[in-house]
PDB file of C-alpha atoms in Angstrom:
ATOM      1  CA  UNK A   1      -7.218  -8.690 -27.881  1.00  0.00           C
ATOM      2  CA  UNK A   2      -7.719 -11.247 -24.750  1.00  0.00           C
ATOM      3  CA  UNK A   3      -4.855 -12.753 -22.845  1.00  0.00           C
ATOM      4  CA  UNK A   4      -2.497 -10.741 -23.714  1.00  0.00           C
ATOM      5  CA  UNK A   5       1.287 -11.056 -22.145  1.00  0.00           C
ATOM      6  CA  UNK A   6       3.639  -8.274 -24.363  1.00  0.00           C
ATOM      7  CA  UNK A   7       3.110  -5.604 -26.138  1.00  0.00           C
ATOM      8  CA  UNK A   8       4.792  -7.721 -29.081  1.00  0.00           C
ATOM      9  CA  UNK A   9       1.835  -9.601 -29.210  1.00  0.00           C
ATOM     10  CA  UNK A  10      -0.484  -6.396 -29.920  1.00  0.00           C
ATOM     11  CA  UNK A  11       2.254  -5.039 -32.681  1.00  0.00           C
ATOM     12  CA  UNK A  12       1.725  -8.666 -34.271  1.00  0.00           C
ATOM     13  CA  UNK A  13      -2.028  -8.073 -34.503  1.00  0.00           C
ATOM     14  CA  UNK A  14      -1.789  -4.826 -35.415  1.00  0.00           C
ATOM     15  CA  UNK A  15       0.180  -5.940 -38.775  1.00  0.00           C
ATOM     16  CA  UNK A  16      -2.538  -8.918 -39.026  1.00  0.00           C
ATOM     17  CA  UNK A  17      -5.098  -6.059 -38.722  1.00  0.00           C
ATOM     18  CA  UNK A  18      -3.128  -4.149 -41.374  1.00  0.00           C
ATOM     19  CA  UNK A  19      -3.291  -6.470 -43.810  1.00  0.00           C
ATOM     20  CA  UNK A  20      -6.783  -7.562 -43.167  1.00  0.00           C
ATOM     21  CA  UNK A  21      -7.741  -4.052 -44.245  1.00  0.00           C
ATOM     22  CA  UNK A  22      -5.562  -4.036 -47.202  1.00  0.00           C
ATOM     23  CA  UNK A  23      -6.673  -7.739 -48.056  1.00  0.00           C
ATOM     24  CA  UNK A  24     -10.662  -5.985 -47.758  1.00  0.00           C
ATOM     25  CA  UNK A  25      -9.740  -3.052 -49.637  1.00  0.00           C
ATOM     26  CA  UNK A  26      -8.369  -4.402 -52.716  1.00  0.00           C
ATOM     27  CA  UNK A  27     -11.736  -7.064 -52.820  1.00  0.00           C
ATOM     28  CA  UNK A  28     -13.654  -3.992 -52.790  1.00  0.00           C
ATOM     29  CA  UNK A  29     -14.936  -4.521 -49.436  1.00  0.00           C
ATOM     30  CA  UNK A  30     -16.409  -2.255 -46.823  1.00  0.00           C
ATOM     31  CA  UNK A  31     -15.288  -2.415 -43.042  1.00  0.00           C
ATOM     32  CA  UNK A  32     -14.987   0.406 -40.581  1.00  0.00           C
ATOM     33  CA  UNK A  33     -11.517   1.678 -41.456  1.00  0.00           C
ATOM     34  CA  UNK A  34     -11.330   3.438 -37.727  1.00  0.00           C
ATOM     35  CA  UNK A  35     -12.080   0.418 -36.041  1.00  0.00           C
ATOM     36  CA  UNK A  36     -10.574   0.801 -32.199  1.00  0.00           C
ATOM     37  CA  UNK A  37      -8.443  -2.401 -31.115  1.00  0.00           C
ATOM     38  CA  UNK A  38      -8.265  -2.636 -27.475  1.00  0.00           C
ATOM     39  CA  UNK A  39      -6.624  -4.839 -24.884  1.00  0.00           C
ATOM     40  CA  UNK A  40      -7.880  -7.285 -22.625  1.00  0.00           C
ATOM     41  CA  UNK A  41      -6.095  -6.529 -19.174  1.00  0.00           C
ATOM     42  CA  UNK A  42      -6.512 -10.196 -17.935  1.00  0.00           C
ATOM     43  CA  UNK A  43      -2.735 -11.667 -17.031  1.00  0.00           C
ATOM     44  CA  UNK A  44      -0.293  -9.915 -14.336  1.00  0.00           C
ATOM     45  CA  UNK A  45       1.804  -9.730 -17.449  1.00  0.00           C
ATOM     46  CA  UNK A  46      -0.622  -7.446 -18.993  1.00  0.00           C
ATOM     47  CA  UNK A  47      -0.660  -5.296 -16.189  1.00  0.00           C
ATOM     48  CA  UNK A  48       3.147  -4.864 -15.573  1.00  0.00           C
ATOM     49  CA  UNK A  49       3.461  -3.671 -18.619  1.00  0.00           C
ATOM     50  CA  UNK A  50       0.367  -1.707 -19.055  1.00  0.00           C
ATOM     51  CA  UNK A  51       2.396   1.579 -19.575  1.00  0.00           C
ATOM     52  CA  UNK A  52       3.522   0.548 -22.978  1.00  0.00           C
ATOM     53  CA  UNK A  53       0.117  -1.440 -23.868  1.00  0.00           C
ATOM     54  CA  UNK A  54      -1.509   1.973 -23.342  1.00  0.00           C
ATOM     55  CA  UNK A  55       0.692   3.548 -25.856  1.00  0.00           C
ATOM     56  CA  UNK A  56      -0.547   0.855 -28.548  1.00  0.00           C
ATOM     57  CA  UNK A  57      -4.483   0.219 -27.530  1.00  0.00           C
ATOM     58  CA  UNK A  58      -7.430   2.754 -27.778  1.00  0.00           C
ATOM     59  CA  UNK A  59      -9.029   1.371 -24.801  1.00  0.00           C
ATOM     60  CA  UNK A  60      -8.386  -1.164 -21.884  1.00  0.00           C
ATOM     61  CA  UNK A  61     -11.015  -3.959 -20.725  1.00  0.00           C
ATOM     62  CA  UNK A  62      -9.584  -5.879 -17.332  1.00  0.00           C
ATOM     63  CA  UNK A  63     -11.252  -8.799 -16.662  1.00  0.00           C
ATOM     64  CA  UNK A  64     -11.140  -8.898 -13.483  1.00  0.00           C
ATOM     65  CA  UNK A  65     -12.230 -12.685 -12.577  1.00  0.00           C
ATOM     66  CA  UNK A  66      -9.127 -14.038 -15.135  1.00  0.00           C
ATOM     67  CA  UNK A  67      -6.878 -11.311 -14.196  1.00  0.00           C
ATOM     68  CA  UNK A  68      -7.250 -12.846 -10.117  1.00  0.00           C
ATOM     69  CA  UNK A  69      -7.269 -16.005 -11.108  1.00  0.00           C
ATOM     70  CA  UNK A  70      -4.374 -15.660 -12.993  1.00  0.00           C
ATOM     71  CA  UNK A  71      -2.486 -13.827 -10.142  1.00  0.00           C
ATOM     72  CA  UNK A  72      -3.450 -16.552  -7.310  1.00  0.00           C
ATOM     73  CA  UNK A  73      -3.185 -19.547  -9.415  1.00  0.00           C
ATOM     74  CA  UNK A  74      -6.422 -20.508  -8.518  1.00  0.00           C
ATOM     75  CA  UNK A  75      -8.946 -22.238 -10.795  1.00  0.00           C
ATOM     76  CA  UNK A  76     -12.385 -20.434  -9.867  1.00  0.00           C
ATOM     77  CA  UNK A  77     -14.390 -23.122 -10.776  1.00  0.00           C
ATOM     78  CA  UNK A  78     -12.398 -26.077  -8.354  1.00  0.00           C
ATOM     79  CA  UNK A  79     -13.982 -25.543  -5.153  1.00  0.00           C
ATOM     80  CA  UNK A  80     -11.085 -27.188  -3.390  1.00  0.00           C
ATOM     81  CA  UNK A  81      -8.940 -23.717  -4.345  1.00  0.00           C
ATOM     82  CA  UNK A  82     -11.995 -21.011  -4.064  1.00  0.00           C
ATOM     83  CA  UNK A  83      -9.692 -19.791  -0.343  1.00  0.00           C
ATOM     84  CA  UNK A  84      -7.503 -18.560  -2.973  1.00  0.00           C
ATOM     85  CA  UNK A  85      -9.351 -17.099  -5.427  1.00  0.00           C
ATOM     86  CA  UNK A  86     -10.130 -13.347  -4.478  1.00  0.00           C
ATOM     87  CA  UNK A  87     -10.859 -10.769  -7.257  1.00  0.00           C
ATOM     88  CA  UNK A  88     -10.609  -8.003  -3.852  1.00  0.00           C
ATOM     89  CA  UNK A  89      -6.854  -8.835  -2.933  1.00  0.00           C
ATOM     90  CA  UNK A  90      -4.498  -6.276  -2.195  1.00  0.00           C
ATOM     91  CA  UNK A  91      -2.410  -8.043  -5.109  1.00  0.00           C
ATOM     92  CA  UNK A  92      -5.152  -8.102  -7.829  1.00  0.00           C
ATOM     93  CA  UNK A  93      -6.159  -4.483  -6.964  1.00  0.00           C
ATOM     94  CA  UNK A  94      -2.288  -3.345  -7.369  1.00  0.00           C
ATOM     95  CA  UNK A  95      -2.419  -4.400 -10.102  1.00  0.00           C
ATOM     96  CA  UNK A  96      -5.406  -3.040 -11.324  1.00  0.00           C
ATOM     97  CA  UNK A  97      -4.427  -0.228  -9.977  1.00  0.00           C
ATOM     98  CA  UNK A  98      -1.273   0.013 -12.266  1.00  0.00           C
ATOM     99  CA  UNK A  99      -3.620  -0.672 -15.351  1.00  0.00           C
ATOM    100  CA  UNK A 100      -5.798   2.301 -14.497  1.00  0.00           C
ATOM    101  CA  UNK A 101      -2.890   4.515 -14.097  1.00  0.00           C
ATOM    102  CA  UNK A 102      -1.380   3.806 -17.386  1.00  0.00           C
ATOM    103  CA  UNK A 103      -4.653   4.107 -19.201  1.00  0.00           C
ATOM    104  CA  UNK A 104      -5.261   7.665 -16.885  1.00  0.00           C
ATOM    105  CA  UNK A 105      -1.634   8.911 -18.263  1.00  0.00           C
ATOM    106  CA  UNK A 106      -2.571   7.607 -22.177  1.00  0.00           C
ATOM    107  CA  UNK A 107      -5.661   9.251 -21.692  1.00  0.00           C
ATOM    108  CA  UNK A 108      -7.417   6.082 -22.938  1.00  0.00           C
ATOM    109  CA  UNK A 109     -10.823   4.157 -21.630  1.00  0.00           C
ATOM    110  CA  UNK A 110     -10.983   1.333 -19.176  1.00  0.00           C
ATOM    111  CA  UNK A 111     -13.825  -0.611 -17.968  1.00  0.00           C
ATOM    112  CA  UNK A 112     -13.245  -3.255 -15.330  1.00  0.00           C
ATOM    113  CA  UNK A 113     -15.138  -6.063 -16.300  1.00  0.00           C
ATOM    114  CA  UNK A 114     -16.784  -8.000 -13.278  1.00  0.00           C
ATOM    115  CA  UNK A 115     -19.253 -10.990 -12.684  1.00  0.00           C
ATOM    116  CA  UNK A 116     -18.693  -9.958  -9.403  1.00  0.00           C
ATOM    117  CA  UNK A 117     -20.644  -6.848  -9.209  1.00  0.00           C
ATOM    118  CA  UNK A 118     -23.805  -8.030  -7.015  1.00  0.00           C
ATOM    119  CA  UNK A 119     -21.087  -7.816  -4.038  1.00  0.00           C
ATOM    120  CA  UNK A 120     -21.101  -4.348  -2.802  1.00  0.00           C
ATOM    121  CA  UNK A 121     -17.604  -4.858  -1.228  1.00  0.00           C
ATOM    122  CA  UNK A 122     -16.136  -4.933  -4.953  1.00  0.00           C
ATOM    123  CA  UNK A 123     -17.815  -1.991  -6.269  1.00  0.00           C
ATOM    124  CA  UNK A 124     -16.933  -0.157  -3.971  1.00  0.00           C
ATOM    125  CA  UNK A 125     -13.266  -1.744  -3.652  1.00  0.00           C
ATOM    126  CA  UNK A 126     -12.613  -0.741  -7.150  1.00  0.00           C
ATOM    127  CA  UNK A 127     -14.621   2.715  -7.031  1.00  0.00           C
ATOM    128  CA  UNK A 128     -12.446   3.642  -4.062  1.00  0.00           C
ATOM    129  CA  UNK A 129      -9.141   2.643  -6.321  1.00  0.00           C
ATOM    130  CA  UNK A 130     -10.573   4.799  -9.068  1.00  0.00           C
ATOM    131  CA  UNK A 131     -12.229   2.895 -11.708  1.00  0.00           C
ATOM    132  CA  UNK A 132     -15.568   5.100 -13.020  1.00  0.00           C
ATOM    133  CA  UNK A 133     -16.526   2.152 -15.467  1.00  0.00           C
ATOM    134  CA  UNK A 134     -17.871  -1.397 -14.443  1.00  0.00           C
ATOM    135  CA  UNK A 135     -19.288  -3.776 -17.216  1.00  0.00           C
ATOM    136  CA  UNK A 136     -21.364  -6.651 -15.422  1.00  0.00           C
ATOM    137  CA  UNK A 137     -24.775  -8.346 -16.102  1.00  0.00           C
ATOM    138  CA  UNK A 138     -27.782  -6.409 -16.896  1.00  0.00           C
ATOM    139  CA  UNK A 139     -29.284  -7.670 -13.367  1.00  0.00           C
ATOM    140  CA  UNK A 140     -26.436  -5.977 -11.371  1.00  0.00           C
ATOM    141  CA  UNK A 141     -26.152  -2.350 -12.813  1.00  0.00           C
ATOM    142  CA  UNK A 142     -29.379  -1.092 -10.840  1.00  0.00           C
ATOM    143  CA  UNK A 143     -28.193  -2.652  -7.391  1.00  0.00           C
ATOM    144  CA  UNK A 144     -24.397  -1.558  -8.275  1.00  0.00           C
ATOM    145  CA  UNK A 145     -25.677   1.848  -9.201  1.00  0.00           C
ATOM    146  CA  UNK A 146     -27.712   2.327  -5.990  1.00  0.00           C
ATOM    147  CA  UNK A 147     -24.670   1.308  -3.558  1.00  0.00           C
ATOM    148  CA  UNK A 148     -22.394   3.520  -5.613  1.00  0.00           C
ATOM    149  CA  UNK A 149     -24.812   6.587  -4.941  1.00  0.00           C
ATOM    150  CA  UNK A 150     -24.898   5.971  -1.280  1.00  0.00           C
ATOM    151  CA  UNK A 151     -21.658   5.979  -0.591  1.00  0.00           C
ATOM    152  CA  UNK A 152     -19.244   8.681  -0.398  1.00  0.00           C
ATOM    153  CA  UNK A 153     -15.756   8.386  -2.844  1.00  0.00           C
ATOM    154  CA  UNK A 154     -13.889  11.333  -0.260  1.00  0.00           C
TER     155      UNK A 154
END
């Protein structure tokens, strides 16, 4: 579910899911009957409530670029505002950090998501804070992977 703000909003899609299922079922349908909803970690409302988002979702995805643009108020793609943007500030990784708690605690997945991750200084930002799973372009998993192994997490 992207952009989430409450955890309202993922009990609302949860009935909407609900009924979808009941809506294929009685057509005679097939769908996947287990299918996992997770939430898209992407507004600092998200985050500050992550603790009860974890108790509905099966999994967490934080994407990171809207979740610091978001914080900062900072359009990414105005140039006149990039000094602002930063998906390495001590505010966006609190609050990452409080979304990778909660989904530690639910014992639930969470991938940061990052279009960042040809900049060693975030890997390893985030890898330090704790986060095992990055989702980024095809192109940056090798280079990511080698920094990751030559670096110690102590």
């Amino acid at each position: 579910l992207p952009l989430v703000t409450s955890v309202d909003e993922v009990r609302a899609a949860k009935v909407l899911l609900s009924e979808c299922k009941a809506e294929l079922e009685a057509e005679g349908k097939a769908y996947d009957g287990q299918i996992a909803l997770g939430v898209m970690m992407e507004t600092p409302a998200a985050a500050l409530c992550a603790r009860e988002l974890a108790q509905k979702a099966a999994f967490f995805c934080v994407d990171l670029a809207n979740l610091a643009q978001y914080t900062h108020a900072a359009d990414r793609t105005q140039a006149d505002v990039q000094p602002y943007f930063s998906v390495t500030s001590q505010e966006v990784q609190q609050l990452v950090g409080m979304v990778l708690e909660a989904a530690k605690k639910a014992n639930i997945p969470m991938v940061l998501c990052c279009d960042n991750a040809a900049q060693p200084s975030m890997v390893e930002s985030y890898a330090r804070l704790g986060v095992r799973c990055f989702s980024m372009a095809a192109g940056d998993i090798l280079p990511a992977k080698e920094y990751l192994m030559g670096m110690s997490l102590q």
